[in-house]
Amino acid sequence: MAVNKEVYNEINKAFSKQSITLVAVSKTKPVNDIQELYDWGQKDFGENYVQELVEKESLLPKNTRWHLIGHLQTNKVRYIAPFVYMIHGIDSLKLLKEVNKQAEKSGRVIPVLLQVFIAKEETKFGLDEHELYELLQNAVDFKSVSIKGLMGMASFSNDERVVRSEFRYLKSLFDNINSNINLYHAPLTILSMGMSSDYKLAIEEGSNMVRIGSLLFGARG
Ligand SMILES: *Cc1c(COP(=O)(O)O)cnc(C)c1O
């Protein structure tokens, strides 16, 4: 069996006690594996690629909560706007504007997270601190998106101190925004950080939404 049920049960039990949302990251994994996890009660799934997400959405139960967690191109927003549950990777005003526009067309308000660049690597997407504050202030007039929180990815590092400090930094931005509600039109409630390799650290540093793929579905090929 491709899905690790023992690990799922363990994580699920621990998370529900702490009110942490598990997003099962199913990118590249077959629909059968997703259906299996769904049948065990998992409803939140994360995908990185728009085309793959659209295909899977058409094949799985309608109350599946689909999270787009990967980098999103502006010209692809319209394909997912009618059904996507949450978009994690908002990293520009241009993208947020397009999500707002497509959400309005679909008669929806789409929940989004702003992605913040917290890692040392140059390859990761996201806003810096200044851009984050600016985007929050510019987003006031968007009526068809709801900014729920922040998302970040730590460095791929074995050095626990590095990873921990990056998560801590994101939590400090989250707290700062929430303590300046007049300025940033918060409150934010969701802090999406942590994946298979670092989710325990992320939770210790305040994460309440964790995106786990390979631990549940096995390594990606
Ligand atoms: C692939 C991916 C994950 C899951 O990674 P695992 O190491 O398989 O748990 C989480 N978040 C994002 C943004 C991803 O792209």
PDB file of N, CA, C and O in Angstrom, residues 32 46 88 94 118 173-174 202 205 211:
ATOM      1  N   ASN A  32      -5.920   7.358  -6.789  1.00  0.00           N
ATOM      2  CA  ASN A  32      -6.289   6.267  -5.873  1.00  0.00           C
ATOM      3  C   ASN A  32      -5.735   6.477  -4.472  1.00  0.00           C
ATOM      4  O   ASN A  32      -6.398   6.178  -3.474  1.00  0.00           O
ATOM      5  N   GLY A  46      -2.986  19.205  -0.742  1.00  0.00           N
ATOM      6  CA  GLY A  46      -2.197  20.261  -1.371  1.00  0.00           C
ATOM      7  C   GLY A  46      -1.593  19.800  -2.679  1.00  0.00           C
ATOM      8  O   GLY A  46      -1.076  18.683  -2.782  1.00  0.00           O
ATOM      9  N   HIS A  88      -1.860  29.251  -1.176  1.00  0.00           N
ATOM     10  CA  HIS A  88      -0.807  29.540  -0.189  1.00  0.00           C
ATOM     11  C   HIS A  88       0.291  30.463  -0.704  1.00  0.00           C
ATOM     12  O   HIS A  88       1.038  30.999   0.085  1.00  0.00           O
ATOM     13  N   LYS A  94       0.284  41.867  -8.089  1.00  0.00           N
ATOM     14  CA  LYS A  94      -0.275  41.498  -9.389  1.00  0.00           C
ATOM     15  C   LYS A  94      -1.050  40.176  -9.301  1.00  0.00           C
ATOM     16  O   LYS A  94      -2.155  40.042  -9.820  1.00  0.00           O
ATOM     17  N   ILE A 118      11.792  33.152   3.602  1.00  0.00           N
ATOM     18  CA  ILE A 118      12.487  33.069   4.896  1.00  0.00           C
ATOM     19  C   ILE A 118      13.771  32.252   4.816  1.00  0.00           C
ATOM     20  O   ILE A 118      14.552  32.231   5.763  1.00  0.00           O
ATOM     21  N   LEU A 173       6.846  37.926  12.309  1.00  0.00           N
ATOM     22  CA  LEU A 173       6.139  38.798  11.365  1.00  0.00           C
ATOM     23  C   LEU A 173       4.629  38.660  11.557  1.00  0.00           C
ATOM     24  O   LEU A 173       3.889  39.653  11.573  1.00  0.00           O
ATOM     25  N   PHE A 174       4.202  37.421  11.702  1.00  0.00           N
ATOM     26  CA  PHE A 174       2.788  37.094  11.938  1.00  0.00           C
ATOM     27  C   PHE A 174       2.285  37.835  13.197  1.00  0.00           C
ATOM     28  O   PHE A 174       1.248  38.503  13.164  1.00  0.00           O
ATOM     29  N   ALA A 202       8.578  23.294  13.136  1.00  0.00           N
ATOM     30  CA  ALA A 202       7.640  24.348  12.745  1.00  0.00           C
ATOM     31  C   ALA A 202       6.527  24.493  13.787  1.00  0.00           C
ATOM     32  O   ALA A 202       6.153  25.609  14.154  1.00  0.00           O
ATOM     33  N   GLU A 205       7.558  26.197  16.799  1.00  0.00           N
ATOM     34  CA  GLU A 205       7.723  27.642  16.589  1.00  0.00           C
ATOM     35  C   GLU A 205       6.413  28.334  16.238  1.00  0.00           C
ATOM     36  O   GLU A 205       6.410  29.500  15.850  1.00  0.00           O
ATOM     37  N   ARG A 211       2.150  21.221   5.906  1.00  0.00           N
ATOM     38  CA  ARG A 211       1.992  20.611   4.577  1.00  0.00           C
ATOM     39  C   ARG A 211       2.916  19.400   4.464  1.00  0.00           C
ATOM     40  O   ARG A 211       4.120  19.538   4.340  1.00  0.00           O
TER      41      ARG A 211
END
